[in-house]
């Protein structure tokens, strides 16, 4: 590395800390700016006085990621992970139960035999890949609830970005049963999915990953220091501004949401087109109950649009240590838009809404209820709308500024899990150092 000005990293979540850790390893100067009071970003864990833990969503990581970061010894093995779909008042296990429904299997076979042309939307992609029955009754309603957009308006990339085939999923699920470990399915694209890669959870919470990555350079992390501007001259980043102060830099690695990054950059219009990217806001209502096993499996999906939520997760069925013995926690996922009735609803009303609907699944939910904690995020999932698919593909290749990288989940505008964030970030930072 010829240039001795530091690289500025924006954000101390998993991506920013992986980048900083890699630069630290290679002895490349850097400075890490974090807007919040703490490191960890989305991987922050919360534990209340009664001993219940919750993350932003339930977080499953892999043994391969834990080992790579060096916290493998501090992790507990997840022995079971299962998903079910609630359809027509019945539970179907995913994927075995669904593929046993004759109309799903038949329409899947029909789709395979007919081949079909190049899909133009997410809806066409799913009908061609899984058959109309599975697509229209299960996959597409869930994608619409999750993204807040009609499947016809979403790009085929939503389907293309899913790792693994049905065959591979069935094999990995079967491997879970044989090994007695929750083999990771659908969590990796950068590295192969295999029977020896399974879920684990750090004893002290998922933020352990970030704490380990940050060890040795804590003094280079500037907390409560939001980046306000990224200054570009002659199509190269030259400085960043935080709290009104300029720092000259050799490059910038941003983990801020892609549409926000576009607005931070000054002195070029290269990124203007990315400012229209949209993320789906989400509300997570973490509900505490007496008893355990209130749901039939860890995750329960609701594709029929007859509940205000599309997913319930009883994470203690996979990770019993997340609640005191004999108690449990159910996370309710509600898709919303900023300013809509759900977003504006206060915590008590949201909790009551969830409780009222939960009693249709768990009749004695109200009697067992112990309390709730509501978390809201305006940027849970990137929306792959067809209307900006060309720009999204451009952004996948580059920000348009050679020494400005955008990495991480919201930074890449990609629905990626932690292991992919880790490997991709290391690869991209390696390439940045090479060309600097
Ligand atoms: C509901 C949900 C469930 C998930 N479940 C799983 C799971 O089970 N397993 C899994 O592997 N992954 C899961 N993920 C994904 C995982 O949480 C993310 O991939 C990962 O945490 C992303 O890390 P990041 O560093 O890219 O982003 P973030 O964690 O969002 O970090 C970005 C950081 O940048 C900071 N920042 C933003 N703007 C600025 C600025 N201008 N200046 C300074 N700082 C700034 C923010 O404060 C934040 O700390 C889930 C995600 C969600 C939303």
mmCIF file with all atom_site columns, C-alpha atoms and ligand atoms in Angstrom, residues 10-16 33-36 38 40-43 56-61 187 225-228 255-257 260 264 284 311 333 377 379-381 407-411 416-419 421, ligand 1:
data_model
loop_
_atom_site.group_PDB
_atom_site.id
_atom_site.type_symbol
_atom_site.label_atom_id
_atom_site.label_alt_id
_atom_site.label_comp_id
_atom_site.label_asym_id
_atom_site.label_entity_id
_atom_site.label_seq_id
_atom_site.pdbx_PDB_ins_code
_atom_site.Cartn_x
_atom_site.Cartn_y
_atom_site.Cartn_z
_atom_site.occupancy
_atom_site.B_iso_or_equiv
_atom_site.pdbx_formal_charge
_atom_site.auth_seq_id
_atom_site.auth_comp_id
_atom_site.auth_asym_id
_atom_site.auth_atom_id
_atom_site.pdbx_PDB_model_num
ATOM   1   C CA  . UNK A 1 10  ? -18.126 3.892   8.016  1.00 0.00 ? 10  UNK A CA  1
ATOM   2   C CA  . UNK A 1 11  ? -19.983 1.727   10.528 1.00 0.00 ? 11  UNK A CA  1
ATOM   3   C CA  . UNK A 1 12  ? -18.883 -0.679  13.266 1.00 0.00 ? 12  UNK A CA  1
ATOM   4   C CA  . UNK A 1 13  ? -21.267 -3.559  12.543 1.00 0.00 ? 13  UNK A CA  1
ATOM   5   C CA  . UNK A 1 14  ? -20.002 -6.953  11.423 1.00 0.00 ? 14  UNK A CA  1
ATOM   6   C CA  . UNK A 1 15  ? -18.941 -5.670  7.973  1.00 0.00 ? 15  UNK A CA  1
ATOM   7   C CA  . UNK A 1 16  ? -17.081 -2.563  9.177  1.00 0.00 ? 16  UNK A CA  1
ATOM   8   C CA  . UNK A 1 33  ? -16.440 5.943   12.396 1.00 0.00 ? 33  UNK A CA  1
ATOM   9   C CA  . UNK A 1 34  ? -19.583 4.641   14.100 1.00 0.00 ? 34  UNK A CA  1
ATOM   10  C CA  . UNK A 1 35  ? -22.714 6.770   14.434 1.00 0.00 ? 35  UNK A CA  1
ATOM   11  C CA  . UNK A 1 36  ? -24.044 4.860   17.450 1.00 0.00 ? 36  UNK A CA  1
ATOM   12  C CA  . UNK A 1 38  ? -21.789 0.988   20.712 1.00 0.00 ? 38  UNK A CA  1
ATOM   13  C CA  . UNK A 1 40  ? -22.168 -4.329  16.621 1.00 0.00 ? 40  UNK A CA  1
ATOM   14  C CA  . UNK A 1 41  ? -24.959 -2.665  14.594 1.00 0.00 ? 41  UNK A CA  1
ATOM   15  C CA  . UNK A 1 42  ? -27.608 -5.248  13.709 1.00 0.00 ? 42  UNK A CA  1
ATOM   16  C CA  . UNK A 1 43  ? -25.827 -7.944  15.718 1.00 0.00 ? 43  UNK A CA  1
ATOM   17  C CA  . UNK A 1 56  ? -32.645 -7.887  15.979 1.00 0.00 ? 56  UNK A CA  1
ATOM   18  C CA  . UNK A 1 57  ? -34.475 -10.886 14.539 1.00 0.00 ? 57  UNK A CA  1
ATOM   19  C CA  . UNK A 1 58  ? -33.315 -14.283 15.712 1.00 0.00 ? 58  UNK A CA  1
ATOM   20  C CA  . UNK A 1 59  ? -29.683 -14.734 14.816 1.00 0.00 ? 59  UNK A CA  1
ATOM   21  C CA  . UNK A 1 60  ? -28.249 -18.032 13.658 1.00 0.00 ? 60  UNK A CA  1
ATOM   22  C CA  . UNK A 1 61  ? -24.582 -18.128 12.771 1.00 0.00 ? 61  UNK A CA  1
ATOM   23  C CA  . UNK A 1 187 ? -27.234 -19.192 4.838  1.00 0.00 ? 187 UNK A CA  1
ATOM   24  C CA  . UNK A 1 225 ? -19.186 9.945   15.115 1.00 0.00 ? 225 UNK A CA  1
ATOM   25  C CA  . UNK A 1 226 ? -21.563 9.827   12.163 1.00 0.00 ? 226 UNK A CA  1
ATOM   26  C CA  . UNK A 1 227 ? -20.034 10.540  8.781  1.00 0.00 ? 227 UNK A CA  1
ATOM   27  C CA  . UNK A 1 228 ? -21.833 13.578  7.402  1.00 0.00 ? 228 UNK A CA  1
ATOM   28  C CA  . UNK A 1 255 ? -21.445 -0.027  5.417  1.00 0.00 ? 255 UNK A CA  1
ATOM   29  C CA  . UNK A 1 256 ? -24.193 2.619   5.521  1.00 0.00 ? 256 UNK A CA  1
ATOM   30  C CA  . UNK A 1 257 ? -27.362 1.787   3.551  1.00 0.00 ? 257 UNK A CA  1
ATOM   31  C CA  . UNK A 1 260 ? -27.881 6.953   2.355  1.00 0.00 ? 260 UNK A CA  1
ATOM   32  C CA  . UNK A 1 264 ? -23.402 11.446  1.733  1.00 0.00 ? 264 UNK A CA  1
ATOM   33  C CA  . UNK A 1 284 ? -40.209 -7.274  15.758 1.00 0.00 ? 284 UNK A CA  1
ATOM   34  C CA  . UNK A 1 311 ? -43.566 -15.164 10.566 1.00 0.00 ? 311 UNK A CA  1
ATOM   35  C CA  . UNK A 1 333 ? -42.347 -10.217 12.433 1.00 0.00 ? 333 UNK A CA  1
ATOM   36  C CA  . UNK A 1 377 ? -35.986 -0.907  12.057 1.00 0.00 ? 377 UNK A CA  1
ATOM   37  C CA  . UNK A 1 379 ? -34.070 -0.902  6.929  1.00 0.00 ? 379 UNK A CA  1
ATOM   38  C CA  . UNK A 1 380 ? -34.609 -4.628  7.516  1.00 0.00 ? 380 UNK A CA  1
ATOM   39  C CA  . UNK A 1 381 ? -34.559 -5.941  3.923  1.00 0.00 ? 381 UNK A CA  1
ATOM   40  C CA  . UNK A 1 407 ? -19.945 -3.424  1.768  1.00 0.00 ? 407 UNK A CA  1
ATOM   41  C CA  . UNK A 1 408 ? -22.132 -5.370  4.225  1.00 0.00 ? 408 UNK A CA  1
ATOM   42  C CA  . UNK A 1 409 ? -25.810 -6.167  4.110  1.00 0.00 ? 409 UNK A CA  1
ATOM   43  C CA  . UNK A 1 410 ? -27.340 -2.724  3.656  1.00 0.00 ? 410 UNK A CA  1
ATOM   44  C CA  . UNK A 1 411 ? -24.144 -1.373  2.130  1.00 0.00 ? 411 UNK A CA  1
ATOM   45  C CA  . UNK A 1 416 ? -26.938 -11.564 2.906  1.00 0.00 ? 416 UNK A CA  1
ATOM   46  C CA  . UNK A 1 417 ? -26.248 -13.332 6.154  1.00 0.00 ? 417 UNK A CA  1
ATOM   47  C CA  . UNK A 1 418 ? -23.280 -12.845 8.426  1.00 0.00 ? 418 UNK A CA  1
ATOM   48  C CA  . UNK A 1 419 ? -21.009 -15.498 6.983  1.00 0.00 ? 419 UNK A CA  1
ATOM   49  C CA  . UNK A 1 421 ? -20.811 -10.526 4.886  1.00 0.00 ? 421 UNK A CA  1
HETATM 50  C C1  . LIG B 2 .   ? -34.410 -9.520  10.875 1.00 0.00 ? 1   LIG B C1  1
HETATM 51  C C2  . LIG B 2 .   ? -33.039 -9.965  10.531 1.00 0.00 ? 1   LIG B C2  1
HETATM 52  C C3  . LIG B 2 .   ? -32.649 -11.250 10.840 1.00 0.00 ? 1   LIG B C3  1
HETATM 53  C C4  . LIG B 2 .   ? -31.375 -11.691 10.529 1.00 0.00 ? 1   LIG B C4  1
HETATM 54  N N1  . LIG B 2 .   ? -31.000 -12.953 10.864 1.00 0.00 ? 1   LIG B N1  1
HETATM 55  C C5  . LIG B 2 .   ? -29.764 -13.392 10.578 1.00 0.00 ? 1   LIG B C5  1
HETATM 56  C C6  . LIG B 2 .   ? -29.343 -14.692 10.951 1.00 0.00 ? 1   LIG B C6  1
HETATM 57  O O1  . LIG B 2 .   ? -30.088 -15.455 11.559 1.00 0.00 ? 1   LIG B O1  1
HETATM 58  N N2  . LIG B 2 .   ? -28.078 -15.064 10.629 1.00 0.00 ? 1   LIG B N2  1
HETATM 59  C C7  . LIG B 2 .   ? -27.220 -14.252 9.959  1.00 0.00 ? 1   LIG B C7  1
HETATM 60  O O2  . LIG B 2 .   ? -26.094 -14.661 9.685  1.00 0.00 ? 1   LIG B O2  1
HETATM 61  N N3  . LIG B 2 .   ? -27.582 -12.999 9.605  1.00 0.00 ? 1   LIG B N3  1
HETATM 62  C C8  . LIG B 2 .   ? -28.834 -12.562 9.899  1.00 0.00 ? 1   LIG B C8  1
HETATM 63  N N4  . LIG B 2 .   ? -29.207 -11.301 9.532  1.00 0.00 ? 1   LIG B N4  1
HETATM 64  C C9  . LIG B 2 .   ? -28.268 -10.481 8.781  1.00 0.00 ? 1   LIG B C9  1
HETATM 65  C C10 . LIG B 2 .   ? -27.200 -9.858  9.648  1.00 0.00 ? 1   LIG B C10 1
HETATM 66  O O3  . LIG B 2 .   ? -27.807 -9.237  10.775 1.00 0.00 ? 1   LIG B O3  1
HETATM 67  C C11 . LIG B 2 .   ? -26.449 -8.841  8.822  1.00 0.00 ? 1   LIG B C11 1
HETATM 68  O O4  . LIG B 2 .   ? -25.986 -9.431  7.621  1.00 0.00 ? 1   LIG B O4  1
HETATM 69  C C12 . LIG B 2 .   ? -25.235 -8.210  9.479  1.00 0.00 ? 1   LIG B C12 1
HETATM 70  O O5  . LIG B 2 .   ? -25.478 -7.955  10.845 1.00 0.00 ? 1   LIG B O5  1
HETATM 71  C C13 . LIG B 2 .   ? -24.923 -6.940  8.705  1.00 0.00 ? 1   LIG B C13 1
HETATM 72  O O6  . LIG B 2 .   ? -23.826 -6.274  9.246  1.00 0.00 ? 1   LIG B O6  1
HETATM 73  P P1  . LIG B 2 .   ? -23.388 -4.879  8.611  1.00 0.00 ? 1   LIG B P1  1
HETATM 74  O O7  . LIG B 2 .   ? -22.144 -4.486  9.287  1.00 0.00 ? 1   LIG B O7  1
HETATM 75  O O8  . LIG B 2 .   ? -23.415 -4.989  7.135  1.00 0.00 ? 1   LIG B O8  1
HETATM 76  O O9  . LIG B 2 .   ? -24.570 -3.853  8.948  1.00 0.00 ? 1   LIG B O9  1
HETATM 77  P P2  . LIG B 2 .   ? -25.052 -3.189  10.317 1.00 0.00 ? 1   LIG B P2  1
HETATM 78  O O10 . LIG B 2 .   ? -25.015 -4.177  11.412 1.00 0.00 ? 1   LIG B O10 1
HETATM 79  O O11 . LIG B 2 .   ? -26.336 -2.510  9.987  1.00 0.00 ? 1   LIG B O11 1
HETATM 80  O O12 . LIG B 2 .   ? -23.926 -2.095  10.640 1.00 0.00 ? 1   LIG B O12 1
HETATM 81  C C14 . LIG B 2 .   ? -23.859 -0.844  10.008 1.00 0.00 ? 1   LIG B C14 1
HETATM 82  C C15 . LIG B 2 .   ? -23.340 0.162   11.026 1.00 0.00 ? 1   LIG B C15 1
HETATM 83  O O13 . LIG B 2 .   ? -23.099 1.383   10.323 1.00 0.00 ? 1   LIG B O13 1
HETATM 84  C C16 . LIG B 2 .   ? -23.453 2.454   11.173 1.00 0.00 ? 1   LIG B C16 1
HETATM 85  N N5  . LIG B 2 .   ? -23.684 3.636   10.335 1.00 0.00 ? 1   LIG B N5  1
HETATM 86  C C17 . LIG B 2 .   ? -24.648 3.821   9.397  1.00 0.00 ? 1   LIG B C17 1
HETATM 87  N N6  . LIG B 2 .   ? -24.518 5.044   8.829  1.00 0.00 ? 1   LIG B N6  1
HETATM 88  C C18 . LIG B 2 .   ? -23.430 5.618   9.377  1.00 0.00 ? 1   LIG B C18 1
HETATM 89  C C19 . LIG B 2 .   ? -22.761 6.893   9.201  1.00 0.00 ? 1   LIG B C19 1
HETATM 90  N N7  . LIG B 2 .   ? -23.196 7.819   8.323  1.00 0.00 ? 1   LIG B N7  1
HETATM 91  N N8  . LIG B 2 .   ? -21.652 7.138   9.938  1.00 0.00 ? 1   LIG B N8  1
HETATM 92  C C20 . LIG B 2 .   ? -21.182 6.217   10.835 1.00 0.00 ? 1   LIG B C20 1
HETATM 93  N N9  . LIG B 2 .   ? -21.789 5.029   11.060 1.00 0.00 ? 1   LIG B N9  1
HETATM 94  C C21 . LIG B 2 .   ? -22.887 4.735   10.337 1.00 0.00 ? 1   LIG B C21 1
HETATM 95  C C22 . LIG B 2 .   ? -24.700 1.948   11.902 1.00 0.00 ? 1   LIG B C22 1
HETATM 96  O O14 . LIG B 2 .   ? -24.919 2.653   13.115 1.00 0.00 ? 1   LIG B O14 1
HETATM 97  C C23 . LIG B 2 .   ? -24.326 0.480   12.134 1.00 0.00 ? 1   LIG B C23 1
HETATM 98  O O15 . LIG B 2 .   ? -23.696 0.284   13.390 1.00 0.00 ? 1   LIG B O15 1
HETATM 99  C C24 . LIG B 2 .   ? -30.473 -10.824 9.859  1.00 0.00 ? 1   LIG B C24 1
HETATM 100 C C25 . LIG B 2 .   ? -30.869 -9.505  9.571  1.00 0.00 ? 1   LIG B C25 1
HETATM 101 C C26 . LIG B 2 .   ? -32.138 -9.077  9.882  1.00 0.00 ? 1   LIG B C26 1
HETATM 102 C C27 . LIG B 2 .   ? -32.534 -7.660  9.550  1.00 0.00 ? 1   LIG B C27 1
#
